Coordinates of C-alpha atoms (C1' of nucleotides) in Angstrom, one line a residue:
Chain A
M20 CA 104.5 -13.9 102.1
S21 CA 107.3 -14.1 104.7
E22 CA 110.1 -16.6 104.1
T23 CA 109.7 -20.2 104.8
R24 CA 111.8 -21.6 107.7
L25 CA 112.3 -25.3 108.1
R26 CA 114.3 -27.4 110.5
F27 CA 115.8 -30.7 110.9
P28 CA 116.0 -31.6 114.6
P29 CA 117.8 -35.0 115.1
S30 CA 118.4 -36.3 118.6
P31 CA 122.0 -37.2 118.8
T32 CA 121.5 -40.7 120.2
G33 CA 122.8 -42.6 117.2
Y34 CA 124.1 -42.2 113.7
L35 CA 122.3 -40.6 110.9
H36 CA 120.2 -43.3 109.3
I37 CA 118.6 -43.3 105.9
G38 CA 115.1 -42.5 107.3
G39 CA 116.5 -39.4 109.0
A40 CA 118.4 -38.5 105.9
R41 CA 115.3 -38.7 103.9
T42 CA 113.5 -36.4 106.4
A43 CA 116.4 -33.9 106.2
L44 CA 116.4 -34.1 102.4
Y45 CA 112.6 -33.4 102.1
N46 CA 113.0 -30.4 104.4
W47 CA 116.0 -29.2 102.5
L48 CA 114.3 -29.6 99.1
Y49 CA 111.3 -27.6 100.3
A50 CA 113.4 -24.9 101.8
K51 CA 115.5 -24.6 98.6
Q52 CA 112.4 -24.6 96.5
T53 CA 110.7 -21.8 98.4
G54 CA 113.9 -19.8 98.8
G55 CA 113.6 -20.3 102.6
K56 CA 116.0 -21.4 105.3
L57 CA 116.9 -24.8 106.8
I58 CA 117.9 -24.9 110.4
L59 CA 119.8 -27.7 112.0
R60 CA 118.8 -28.1 115.7
I61 CA 120.3 -30.8 117.8
E62 CA 117.8 -32.0 120.3
D63 CA 120.0 -33.1 123.1
T64 CA 117.7 -32.8 126.0
D65 CA 118.0 -36.5 126.7
T66 CA 121.4 -36.0 128.3
D67 CA 121.7 -39.7 129.2
R68 CA 121.7 -40.8 125.6
S69 CA 123.2 -37.9 123.7
T70 CA 126.8 -38.2 122.5
A71 CA 129.2 -35.8 120.9
E72 CA 130.2 -38.6 118.6
S73 CA 126.7 -38.9 117.3
I74 CA 126.5 -35.1 116.7
D75 CA 129.6 -35.3 114.6
G76 CA 128.3 -38.3 112.7
I77 CA 125.0 -36.5 111.9
V78 CA 126.7 -33.3 110.7
E79 CA 129.2 -35.2 108.6
G80 CA 126.5 -37.3 107.1
L81 CA 124.5 -34.3 106.1
Q82 CA 127.6 -32.6 104.7
W83 CA 128.5 -35.7 102.6
L84 CA 125.0 -35.8 101.2
G85 CA 125.2 -32.1 100.3
I86 CA 122.3 -31.2 102.5
D87 CA 123.5 -27.8 103.8
F88 CA 121.8 -25.8 106.4
D89 CA 121.4 -22.0 106.7
E90 CA 121.4 -21.8 110.5
G91 CA 122.8 -23.9 113.3
P92 CA 123.6 -26.3 114.5
Y93 CA 121.7 -25.0 117.5
F94 CA 121.6 -27.1 120.6
Q95 CA 118.3 -27.5 122.4
T96 CA 120.0 -27.6 125.8
A97 CA 121.3 -24.1 125.2
F98 CA 117.7 -22.8 125.4
A99 CA 116.8 -24.5 128.6
A100 CA 115.8 -21.2 130.2
D101 CA 113.3 -20.6 127.4
H102 CA 111.7 -24.0 128.0
V103 CA 111.4 -23.5 131.8
A104 CA 110.0 -20.0 131.3
A105 CA 107.4 -21.3 128.9
A106 CA 106.4 -24.1 131.4
D107 CA 106.1 -21.5 134.2
R108 CA 104.0 -19.4 132.0
L109 CA 101.6 -22.3 131.3
V110 CA 101.3 -23.1 134.9
A111 CA 100.7 -19.4 135.8
S112 CA 98.0 -19.0 133.1
G113 CA 96.2 -22.2 134.2
H114 CA 97.1 -24.2 131.1
A115 CA 99.2 -26.6 133.2
Y116 CA 99.3 -28.0 136.7
K117 CA 101.5 -29.8 139.1
C118 CA 101.1 -33.5 139.5
F119 CA 102.4 -35.3 142.5
C120 CA 101.6 -38.9 141.4
S121 CA 104.7 -41.0 141.8
K122 CA 106.2 -43.1 139.0
E123 CA 105.3 -46.2 140.9
E124 CA 101.7 -45.3 141.2
L125 CA 101.4 -44.4 137.6
E126 CA 103.1 -47.6 136.6
S127 CA 100.8 -49.8 138.5
K128 CA 97.8 -47.9 137.2
R129 CA 99.1 -48.4 133.7
E130 CA 99.6 -52.1 134.2
A131 CA 96.1 -52.4 135.7
A132 CA 94.6 -50.6 132.8
L133 CA 96.5 -52.8 130.4
A134 CA 95.3 -55.9 132.2
A135 CA 91.7 -54.7 132.2
K136 CA 92.1 -53.7 128.6
K137 CA 91.2 -50.1 129.4
P138 CA 92.7 -47.0 127.9
L139 CA 96.1 -46.3 129.3
G140 CA 95.8 -42.6 129.9
Y141 CA 96.5 -40.6 133.0
D142 CA 93.5 -40.4 135.3
R143 CA 93.8 -36.7 136.0
S144 CA 93.8 -37.2 139.8
C145 CA 96.0 -34.1 140.4
R146 CA 94.2 -32.0 137.9
N147 CA 91.9 -30.3 140.3
L148 CA 94.0 -30.0 143.4
S149 CA 93.3 -26.8 145.3
A150 CA 96.0 -24.2 145.9
S151 CA 96.2 -25.3 149.5
E152 CA 96.4 -29.0 148.6
V153 CA 99.3 -28.2 146.2
A154 CA 101.0 -26.1 148.9
A155 CA 100.6 -28.9 151.5
R156 CA 102.2 -31.5 149.1
E157 CA 105.1 -29.1 148.3
A158 CA 105.6 -28.5 152.0
A159 CA 105.8 -32.2 152.5
G160 CA 108.6 -32.3 150.0
L161 CA 106.7 -34.4 147.4
P162 CA 108.3 -34.3 144.0
S163 CA 106.1 -33.1 141.2
V164 CA 105.9 -33.0 137.4
V165 CA 104.0 -30.4 135.3
R166 CA 101.2 -31.7 133.2
F167 CA 99.4 -29.9 130.5
K168 CA 95.7 -29.3 131.2
V169 CA 93.9 -30.5 128.1
P170 CA 90.8 -28.3 127.7
D171 CA 87.7 -29.9 128.9
R172 CA 85.7 -29.1 125.9
P173 CA 83.4 -31.2 123.7
G174 CA 84.2 -31.8 120.1
S175 CA 87.6 -32.2 118.6
L176 CA 90.7 -30.4 117.7
G177 CA 92.8 -31.0 114.7
Y178 CA 95.1 -29.6 112.0
D179 CA 95.5 -29.8 108.3
D180 CA 98.3 -32.0 107.3
K181 CA 99.8 -31.2 103.9
I182 CA 100.3 -34.9 103.2
L183 CA 97.6 -36.7 105.2
G184 CA 94.8 -34.1 105.1
R185 CA 92.7 -33.2 108.1
I186 CA 93.7 -34.9 111.3
E187 CA 91.3 -34.7 114.2
A188 CA 90.9 -36.1 117.6
A189 CA 88.4 -35.6 120.4
Y190 CA 89.7 -33.5 123.3
A191 CA 88.6 -36.3 125.6
E192 CA 91.0 -38.7 123.8
I193 CA 94.0 -36.6 124.7
D194 CA 95.9 -37.3 127.8
D195 CA 97.1 -34.6 130.3
F196 CA 100.7 -35.1 129.1
V197 CA 103.8 -34.3 131.2
I198 CA 105.7 -31.2 130.0
V199 CA 108.2 -30.9 132.9
R200 CA 110.1 -33.7 134.6
S201 CA 110.3 -33.9 138.4
N202 CA 113.9 -32.7 138.2
G203 CA 112.6 -29.5 136.6
L204 CA 113.7 -30.2 133.0
P205 CA 111.1 -29.7 130.4
L206 CA 110.3 -32.5 128.0
Y207 CA 110.5 -32.9 124.2
L208 CA 106.9 -32.0 123.4
L209 CA 107.3 -28.6 125.0
C210 CA 110.9 -27.9 124.1
N211 CA 110.2 -28.7 120.5
V212 CA 107.3 -26.2 120.3
V213 CA 109.1 -23.5 122.2
D214 CA 112.1 -23.8 119.9
D215 CA 110.0 -23.9 116.8
I216 CA 108.3 -20.8 117.9
R217 CA 111.5 -19.0 118.7
D218 CA 113.1 -20.1 115.4
R219 CA 110.0 -18.9 113.6
I220 CA 109.5 -22.3 111.9
T221 CA 106.8 -22.1 109.3
H222 CA 106.8 -25.7 108.0
I223 CA 107.4 -28.9 110.0
I224 CA 108.1 -31.9 107.8
R225 CA 108.7 -35.0 109.9
G226 CA 107.8 -38.7 110.2
Q227 CA 104.3 -40.0 110.7
D228 CA 105.4 -41.3 114.1
H229 CA 104.9 -37.7 115.3
M230 CA 101.3 -37.6 114.1
T231 CA 99.7 -38.0 117.5
N232 CA 102.2 -35.8 119.2
T233 CA 101.2 -33.1 116.9
L234 CA 97.7 -32.9 118.4
K235 CA 99.3 -32.2 121.8
Q236 CA 101.6 -29.7 120.3
V237 CA 98.7 -27.9 118.6
L238 CA 97.4 -27.4 122.1
L239 CA 100.7 -26.1 123.2
Y240 CA 100.9 -23.6 120.3
E241 CA 97.4 -22.4 121.2
A242 CA 98.2 -22.1 124.9
L243 CA 101.4 -20.2 124.1
G244 CA 99.5 -17.9 121.8
A245 CA 101.6 -18.7 118.7
P246 CA 100.4 -19.4 115.2
L247 CA 100.4 -22.9 113.9
P248 CA 103.1 -23.9 111.4
V249 CA 102.2 -26.1 108.4
F250 CA 102.6 -29.7 109.2
A251 CA 103.5 -32.5 106.8
H252 CA 103.9 -36.0 108.2
M253 CA 105.8 -38.2 105.8
P254 CA 105.6 -41.9 105.6
L255 CA 108.0 -44.0 107.6
T256 CA 110.8 -46.2 106.2
L257 CA 110.4 -49.8 107.2
D258 CA 112.4 -52.9 106.6
T259 CA 111.2 -55.9 104.5
K260 CA 109.4 -57.2 107.5
K261 CA 107.7 -53.8 108.0
A262 CA 109.5 -53.1 111.2
K263 CA 111.2 -49.8 111.9
I264 CA 114.8 -49.7 110.6
S265 CA 117.4 -49.5 113.3
K266 CA 121.1 -50.1 113.7
R267 CA 120.4 -52.7 116.3
S268 CA 118.5 -55.0 114.0
H269 CA 119.9 -54.0 110.6
G270 CA 123.5 -53.0 111.2
E271 CA 125.4 -50.3 109.4
I272 CA 123.5 -50.8 106.2
V273 CA 121.0 -48.2 107.3
A274 CA 123.6 -45.7 108.3
V275 CA 124.4 -42.9 105.8
Q276 CA 128.1 -43.4 106.7
F277 CA 128.0 -46.9 105.3
Y278 CA 127.3 -45.5 101.9
R279 CA 130.1 -42.9 102.2
D280 CA 132.5 -45.6 103.3
N281 CA 131.5 -48.0 100.6
G282 CA 132.1 -45.8 97.6
F283 CA 128.6 -44.5 96.9
L284 CA 127.9 -41.2 95.2
P285 CA 126.0 -38.9 97.5
W286 CA 123.6 -37.8 94.8
A287 CA 122.7 -41.4 94.0
L288 CA 121.5 -41.8 97.6
N289 CA 119.6 -38.5 97.5
N290 CA 117.9 -39.5 94.3
Y291 CA 116.9 -42.8 95.7
L292 CA 115.7 -41.3 98.9
A293 CA 113.7 -38.6 97.1
L294 CA 111.8 -41.3 95.2
L295 CA 111.2 -43.4 98.3
G296 CA 107.8 -41.9 99.1
W297 CA 107.6 -39.2 96.6
S298 CA 107.1 -38.9 92.8
A299 CA 106.3 -36.1 90.5
G300 CA 103.3 -38.0 89.1
N301 CA 105.2 -39.3 86.1
D302 CA 107.7 -42.0 85.3
R303 CA 110.8 -39.8 85.8
E304 CA 113.5 -41.3 87.9
F305 CA 116.7 -39.3 87.4
Y306 CA 116.9 -35.8 88.7
D307 CA 119.8 -33.5 89.1
R308 CA 119.9 -31.2 92.1
E309 CA 118.1 -28.2 90.5
E310 CA 115.5 -30.3 88.8
L311 CA 114.6 -32.1 92.0
I312 CA 114.4 -28.8 93.9
R313 CA 112.1 -27.5 91.3
E314 CA 109.8 -30.5 90.9
F315 CA 109.5 -31.5 94.6
S316 CA 106.2 -31.0 96.3
L317 CA 104.7 -31.7 99.7
E318 CA 101.3 -32.6 98.2
R319 CA 102.8 -35.4 96.2
I320 CA 104.4 -37.2 99.0
N321 CA 102.9 -40.7 99.5
K322 CA 100.7 -41.5 102.5
S323 CA 101.8 -45.1 102.9
S324 CA 105.1 -46.2 104.3
A325 CA 107.9 -47.3 102.1
I326 CA 110.1 -50.3 102.5
F327 CA 113.9 -50.3 102.4
N328 CA 114.4 -53.4 100.3
Y329 CA 117.8 -54.6 101.4
R330 CA 118.5 -58.3 101.3
K331 CA 121.2 -59.4 103.5
D332 CA 120.9 -63.0 102.2
D333 CA 122.1 -62.1 98.7
P334 CA 125.8 -61.1 98.5
K335 CA 125.3 -59.6 95.1
F336 CA 123.3 -56.8 96.7
I337 CA 125.0 -55.1 99.5
T338 CA 122.0 -52.8 99.9
D339 CA 118.6 -52.1 98.3
P340 CA 119.2 -53.0 94.6
K341 CA 117.7 -49.7 93.6
I342 CA 120.4 -47.7 95.4
L343 CA 122.9 -49.7 93.5
F344 CA 121.1 -49.0 90.3
F345 CA 121.1 -45.3 90.9
N346 CA 124.8 -45.4 91.9
E347 CA 125.8 -47.3 88.8
H348 CA 123.8 -44.9 86.6
Y349 CA 125.5 -41.8 88.0
L350 CA 128.8 -43.5 88.1
R351 CA 128.8 -44.0 84.3
T352 CA 126.9 -40.9 83.2
M353 CA 128.2 -38.1 85.4
P354 CA 130.7 -35.8 83.8
V355 CA 134.1 -37.5 84.1
E356 CA 135.6 -34.3 85.4
E357 CA 133.2 -34.6 88.4
L358 CA 134.0 -38.2 88.9
A359 CA 137.7 -37.6 88.8
P360 CA 138.2 -36.1 92.3
L361 CA 136.0 -38.8 93.8
V362 CA 138.1 -41.5 92.3
A363 CA 141.2 -39.6 93.2
G364 CA 140.2 -39.8 96.9
E365 CA 140.0 -43.6 96.6
L366 CA 143.3 -43.9 94.8
Q367 CA 144.9 -41.7 97.4
A368 CA 143.5 -43.8 100.2
A369 CA 144.8 -46.9 98.4
G370 CA 148.2 -45.4 97.8
L371 CA 147.8 -45.5 94.1
W372 CA 147.6 -41.8 93.4
D373 CA 150.0 -40.1 91.1
E374 CA 150.3 -36.3 91.2
A375 CA 150.7 -36.4 87.4
Y376 CA 147.0 -37.4 87.1
D377 CA 146.3 -33.8 88.0
G378 CA 149.0 -32.5 85.7
A379 CA 150.7 -34.0 82.7
R380 CA 148.6 -37.2 82.7
R381 CA 145.3 -35.5 83.5
Q382 CA 143.9 -36.4 80.1
W383 CA 145.0 -40.0 80.4
Y384 CA 143.5 -40.2 83.8
L385 CA 140.1 -38.9 82.6
D386 CA 140.1 -41.1 79.5
T387 CA 140.9 -44.1 81.7
L388 CA 138.1 -43.4 84.1
A389 CA 135.7 -43.0 81.2
L390 CA 136.9 -46.4 79.8
I391 CA 136.6 -48.5 82.9
R392 CA 133.7 -47.0 84.8
D393 CA 131.0 -48.8 82.7
R394 CA 131.5 -52.1 84.6
F395 CA 131.8 -50.7 88.1
H396 CA 129.3 -50.5 90.8
T397 CA 130.9 -48.2 93.3
L398 CA 133.9 -46.0 93.7
K399 CA 135.6 -48.8 95.5
D400 CA 135.9 -50.8 92.3
F401 CA 138.4 -48.4 90.8
T402 CA 141.0 -49.6 93.2
S403 CA 140.0 -53.2 93.3
L404 CA 138.8 -54.4 89.9
G405 CA 140.5 -51.4 88.3
R406 CA 143.8 -51.7 90.1
A407 CA 145.8 -52.9 87.0
Y408 CA 145.3 -49.5 85.4
F409 CA 147.0 -47.7 88.2
A410 CA 149.5 -50.1 89.6
D411 CA 151.6 -53.1 88.5
D412 CA 151.0 -55.2 91.6
F413 CA 147.5 -56.3 90.7
A414 CA 146.2 -59.8 91.4
V415 CA 145.2 -62.1 88.6
D416 CA 142.0 -63.9 89.3
S417 CA 142.2 -67.6 89.2
K418 CA 139.0 -68.0 87.2
P419 CA 140.2 -66.2 84.1
L420 CA 143.7 -67.5 84.6
E421 CA 142.3 -71.0 84.4
K422 CA 139.9 -70.4 81.6
N423 CA 141.9 -68.1 79.4
V424 CA 145.5 -68.9 80.0
L425 CA 146.3 -72.2 81.6
K426 CA 143.9 -74.0 79.3
F427 CA 146.2 -73.1 76.3
P428 CA 149.8 -74.0 77.3
D429 CA 151.2 -72.7 74.0
L430 CA 150.4 -69.2 75.2
V431 CA 153.6 -69.4 77.1
T432 CA 155.4 -68.9 73.7
W433 CA 152.7 -67.1 71.8
L434 CA 152.3 -64.2 74.1
P435 CA 156.0 -63.3 74.2
M436 CA 155.9 -63.4 70.4
L437 CA 153.1 -60.9 70.4
A438 CA 155.1 -58.8 72.9
D439 CA 158.0 -58.8 70.5
R440 CA 155.9 -57.6 67.7
Y441 CA 154.3 -54.9 69.8
E442 CA 157.8 -53.7 70.8
K443 CA 158.8 -53.2 67.2
L444 CA 155.5 -51.6 66.1
A445 CA 156.1 -48.2 64.6
E446 CA 152.8 -46.8 65.8
F447 CA 151.1 -48.2 68.9
T448 CA 147.4 -47.6 68.1
L449 CA 144.0 -49.2 68.3
E450 CA 144.2 -50.3 64.7
S451 CA 147.9 -51.4 64.6
T452 CA 147.7 -53.4 67.9
E453 CA 144.6 -55.2 66.8
Q454 CA 146.0 -56.0 63.3
V455 CA 149.1 -57.4 64.8
A456 CA 147.2 -59.6 67.2
R457 CA 144.9 -60.9 64.5
E458 CA 147.8 -61.6 62.1
L459 CA 149.6 -63.6 64.8
A460 CA 146.5 -65.6 65.5
A461 CA 146.1 -66.4 61.8
E462 CA 149.7 -67.5 61.6
L463 CA 149.3 -69.7 64.6
A464 CA 146.0 -71.0 63.3
V465 CA 144.1 -70.1 66.5
K466 CA 141.0 -68.1 67.0
P467 CA 141.8 -64.4 67.8
G468 CA 139.7 -64.8 70.9
V469 CA 142.3 -67.2 72.4
L470 CA 145.0 -64.5 72.2
I471 CA 142.7 -61.7 73.1
N472 CA 141.2 -63.2 76.2
A473 CA 144.6 -64.3 77.5
M474 CA 145.8 -60.7 76.9
R475 CA 143.0 -59.3 79.0
T476 CA 143.7 -61.7 81.8
L477 CA 147.4 -60.9 81.9
T478 CA 147.1 -57.2 81.5
T479 CA 144.2 -56.5 83.8
G480 CA 143.9 -59.7 86.0
Q481 CA 140.2 -59.7 85.2
L482 CA 137.8 -62.0 83.3
A483 CA 135.8 -59.1 82.0
G484 CA 136.7 -55.6 80.9
P485 CA 136.6 -53.0 78.1
S486 CA 137.4 -53.8 74.5
M487 CA 140.9 -55.4 74.5
F488 CA 142.6 -52.9 72.3
D489 CA 141.3 -50.0 74.2
I490 CA 143.0 -51.5 77.2
V491 CA 146.2 -52.0 75.3
V492 CA 146.4 -48.4 74.2
T493 CA 145.4 -47.1 77.6
L494 CA 147.9 -49.1 79.4
G495 CA 150.6 -48.2 76.9
R496 CA 153.2 -50.3 75.1
D497 CA 155.7 -50.8 78.0
K498 CA 153.2 -52.2 80.5
V499 CA 151.5 -54.4 77.9
V500 CA 154.8 -55.8 76.6
A501 CA 156.0 -56.5 80.1
R502 CA 152.8 -58.1 81.3
L503 CA 152.6 -60.3 78.2
R504 CA 156.2 -61.5 78.6
D505 CA 155.4 -62.3 82.2
V506 CA 153.1 -65.1 81.2
A507 CA 155.6 -67.8 82.1
K508 CA 155.3 -67.2 85.8
F509 CA 151.8 -68.6 85.7
F510 CA 152.8 -72.0 84.3
Chain O
rG14 C1' 93.1 -52.7 124.8
rU15 C1' 92.1 -47.3 123.1
rC16 C1' 92.9 -43.7 119.4
rC17 C1' 95.1 -42.3 114.7
rC18 C1' 97.1 -43.3 109.7
rC19 C1' 97.6 -46.5 105.6
rA20 C1' 96.3 -50.5 101.7
rU21 C1' 98.1 -51.2 93.1
rC22 C1' 103.4 -56.3 90.6
rG23 C1' 108.6 -59.2 95.4
rU24 C1' 110.4 -53.7 96.0
rC25 C1' 109.8 -48.2 94.5
rU26 C1' 105.7 -46.2 92.1
rA27 C1' 101.9 -43.9 87.9
rG28 C1' 96.7 -44.0 87.4
rC29 C1' 92.4 -42.5 92.2
rC30 C1' 90.8 -36.0 94.1
rA31 C1' 87.3 -34.4 88.7
rG32 C1' 84.3 -43.1 87.7
rG33 C1' 84.5 -45.1 81.2
rU34 C1' 90.4 -43.8 76.7
rU35 C1' 93.5 -49.3 81.7
rC36 C1' 91.6 -57.3 81.0
rA37 C1' 96.2 -51.2 85.0
rG38 C1' 101.7 -47.9 82.7
rG39 C1' 107.0 -47.2 84.2
rA40 C1' 111.4 -48.5 87.1
rC41 C1' 114.4 -52.0 90.2
rA42 C1' 115.1 -57.1 90.8
rU43 C1' 114.4 -62.0 88.3
rC44 C1' 114.3 -65.0 83.7
rG45 C1' 115.0 -65.3 78.3
rG46 C1' 117.0 -63.1 73.6
rC47 C1' 120.0 -59.6 70.5
rC48 C1' 124.7 -57.1 70.5
rU49 C1' 130.0 -58.5 72.1
rU50 C1' 136.5 -62.4 70.9
rU51 C1' 135.1 -61.2 77.4
rC52 C1' 132.0 -58.8 80.7
rA53 C1' 129.1 -54.7 81.3
rC54 C1' 126.3 -50.9 78.9
rG55 C1' 122.4 -50.7 75.4
rC56 C1' 118.2 -52.8 73.0
rC57 C1' 114.1 -56.4 72.7
rG58 C1' 110.9 -59.7 75.3
rA59 C1' 108.8 -62.6 79.6
rC60 C1' 107.1 -63.0 84.6
rA61 C1' 104.3 -60.2 88.1
rA62 C1' 99.5 -56.2 91.3
rC63 C1' 94.2 -53.0 91.9
rA64 C1' 93.7 -57.1 100.0
rC65 C1' 88.5 -58.9 100.7
rC66 C1' 83.1 -58.2 100.9
rG67 C1' 79.1 -55.2 100.1
rG68 C1' 76.9 -50.6 98.2
rU69 C1' 76.2 -46.4 94.6
rU70 C1' 76.3 -46.4 89.1
rC71 C1' 74.7 -48.2 82.5
rG72 C1' 80.0 -48.6 84.1
rA73 C1' 84.6 -48.6 90.0
rA74 C1' 91.6 -49.6 90.9
rU75 C1' 89.1 -44.9 91.0
rC76 C1' 83.2 -42.8 95.1
rC77 C1' 80.7 -44.8 100.0
rG78 C1' 80.4 -48.5 104.1
rG79 C1' 82.3 -52.7 106.5
rU80 C1' 86.0 -56.6 107.1
rU81 C1' 90.9 -58.1 107.1
rG82 C1' 95.9 -56.8 107.1
rG83 C1' 100.0 -53.5 108.1
rG84 C1' 102.0 -49.3 110.6
rG85 C1' 102.1 -45.5 114.4
rA86 C1' 100.9 -43.3 119.2
rC87 C1' 99.3 -44.2 124.1
rG88 C1' 106.9 -42.6 128.4
rC89 C1' 109.2 -38.0 134.1
rC90 C1' 112.5 -40.8 125.5
rA91 C1' 113.1 -37.8 121.3

RNA sequence: GUCCCCAUCGUCUAGCCAGGUUCAGGACAUCGGCCUUUCACGCCGACAACACCGGUUCGAAUCCGGUUGGGGACGCCA
């Protein structure tokens, strides 16, 4: 069997959204699984809406997700000659014809049909124009488009969809669709097929919104004498109100870039996307790259559409809770060596990076990440909630300050006492620091928790965090002593 | 309006093709509990669904038909 060739053909009219990313991911998975190739083709024939910015955004988004392509990006406009040649060939072979109906005429007919609740299709009035009639209209300078002549046969045509099964429609139901604009530029339906034939695409995995287009494209393949690729129409991604997701109505939350900019791990998003509409038939939910490539299958993609369950009304969830769940899972289970460079990027951006973290303090850096990552949701938390581990200018939250410090005014003398003892400690370890703190609490006749919670507040600025003495040892004697002695400034 | 597709907990889904082992399993979210000097993790538990109506059958979430609901397409957009 020859190699499988797949493509991801975005139109550069916006950013890469999660629905598009999912389509790209499924194509990528299938290409990888079958040892085939993935081609990126930018479908920029809509020159009015295509932007260079959008192209960059799409390429960057795919790159961030780790969805690499083997060929491209190709640009559809670069193959305009192919498209025109194919259209000419279809007209010459009698598979297509010129139509002189004006936009206005068609529009009024469509409105009339809508009002009369009749089918909206083209009435084929130019379909049987004689050669002389065509010549006369051309001589009169009438603009024309090219329409595909849907075979006038009984019965139906169809194709076998890998996901949906057999899809059929009666020939009579299919409109004589336009393949070339009046300005001579071929349209998507044709360009797409011509490009897929030229690129030797064997499998087309795309959204179900293309289902009816596919029938027309099957006709095009047939007329162009090319073999049909395998089609697989995947379910759409809708919002909680079952409407298509779009930037206009949902904002940046549906853009892949949003996840990159908000400290998400690319694989967490991939894992989420893979399971949005596909499952291996078991309860498995975590996959690494190789496992997903191996287990993925077209046949097990769901038929029904999936809902992107974001809730903009709940500040706790900046996106679909399940994306957060996957992100948190990978954040605390991935090898800390892999996490290290990602956090490094955040620290650098925040001006908290120290070259020593890659050198002499490498081990400290890794240990610290391992210690603090359990409570974090995204990469962003390392520089916000975790700032005290990398800098001295961290903020102390008012809530823990109130609850753990100000409530016990005596701490203003107790904490410096503890600092003194820590300073004199021969060995600054987990055991010794805990022992000293507990001894002091006993001497002062207070519960150890009073001292411990105050310590956490002063050393990290946070209400919650790792076990106190892990923090103490991680921060080191100097910082702990200094921060404890600083207690007075809060009173 | 016409044509096409779809239909299991709030959400993602398993089970359906090869009907009984399912008064439907898992995950997220939610709510309780345990653990913890904190918070989280973890663990335990609770809540929660086969859209409806008929048919076939000894037996239907599973097969068939219809209804309803949802989505898509119907563009000189892609």
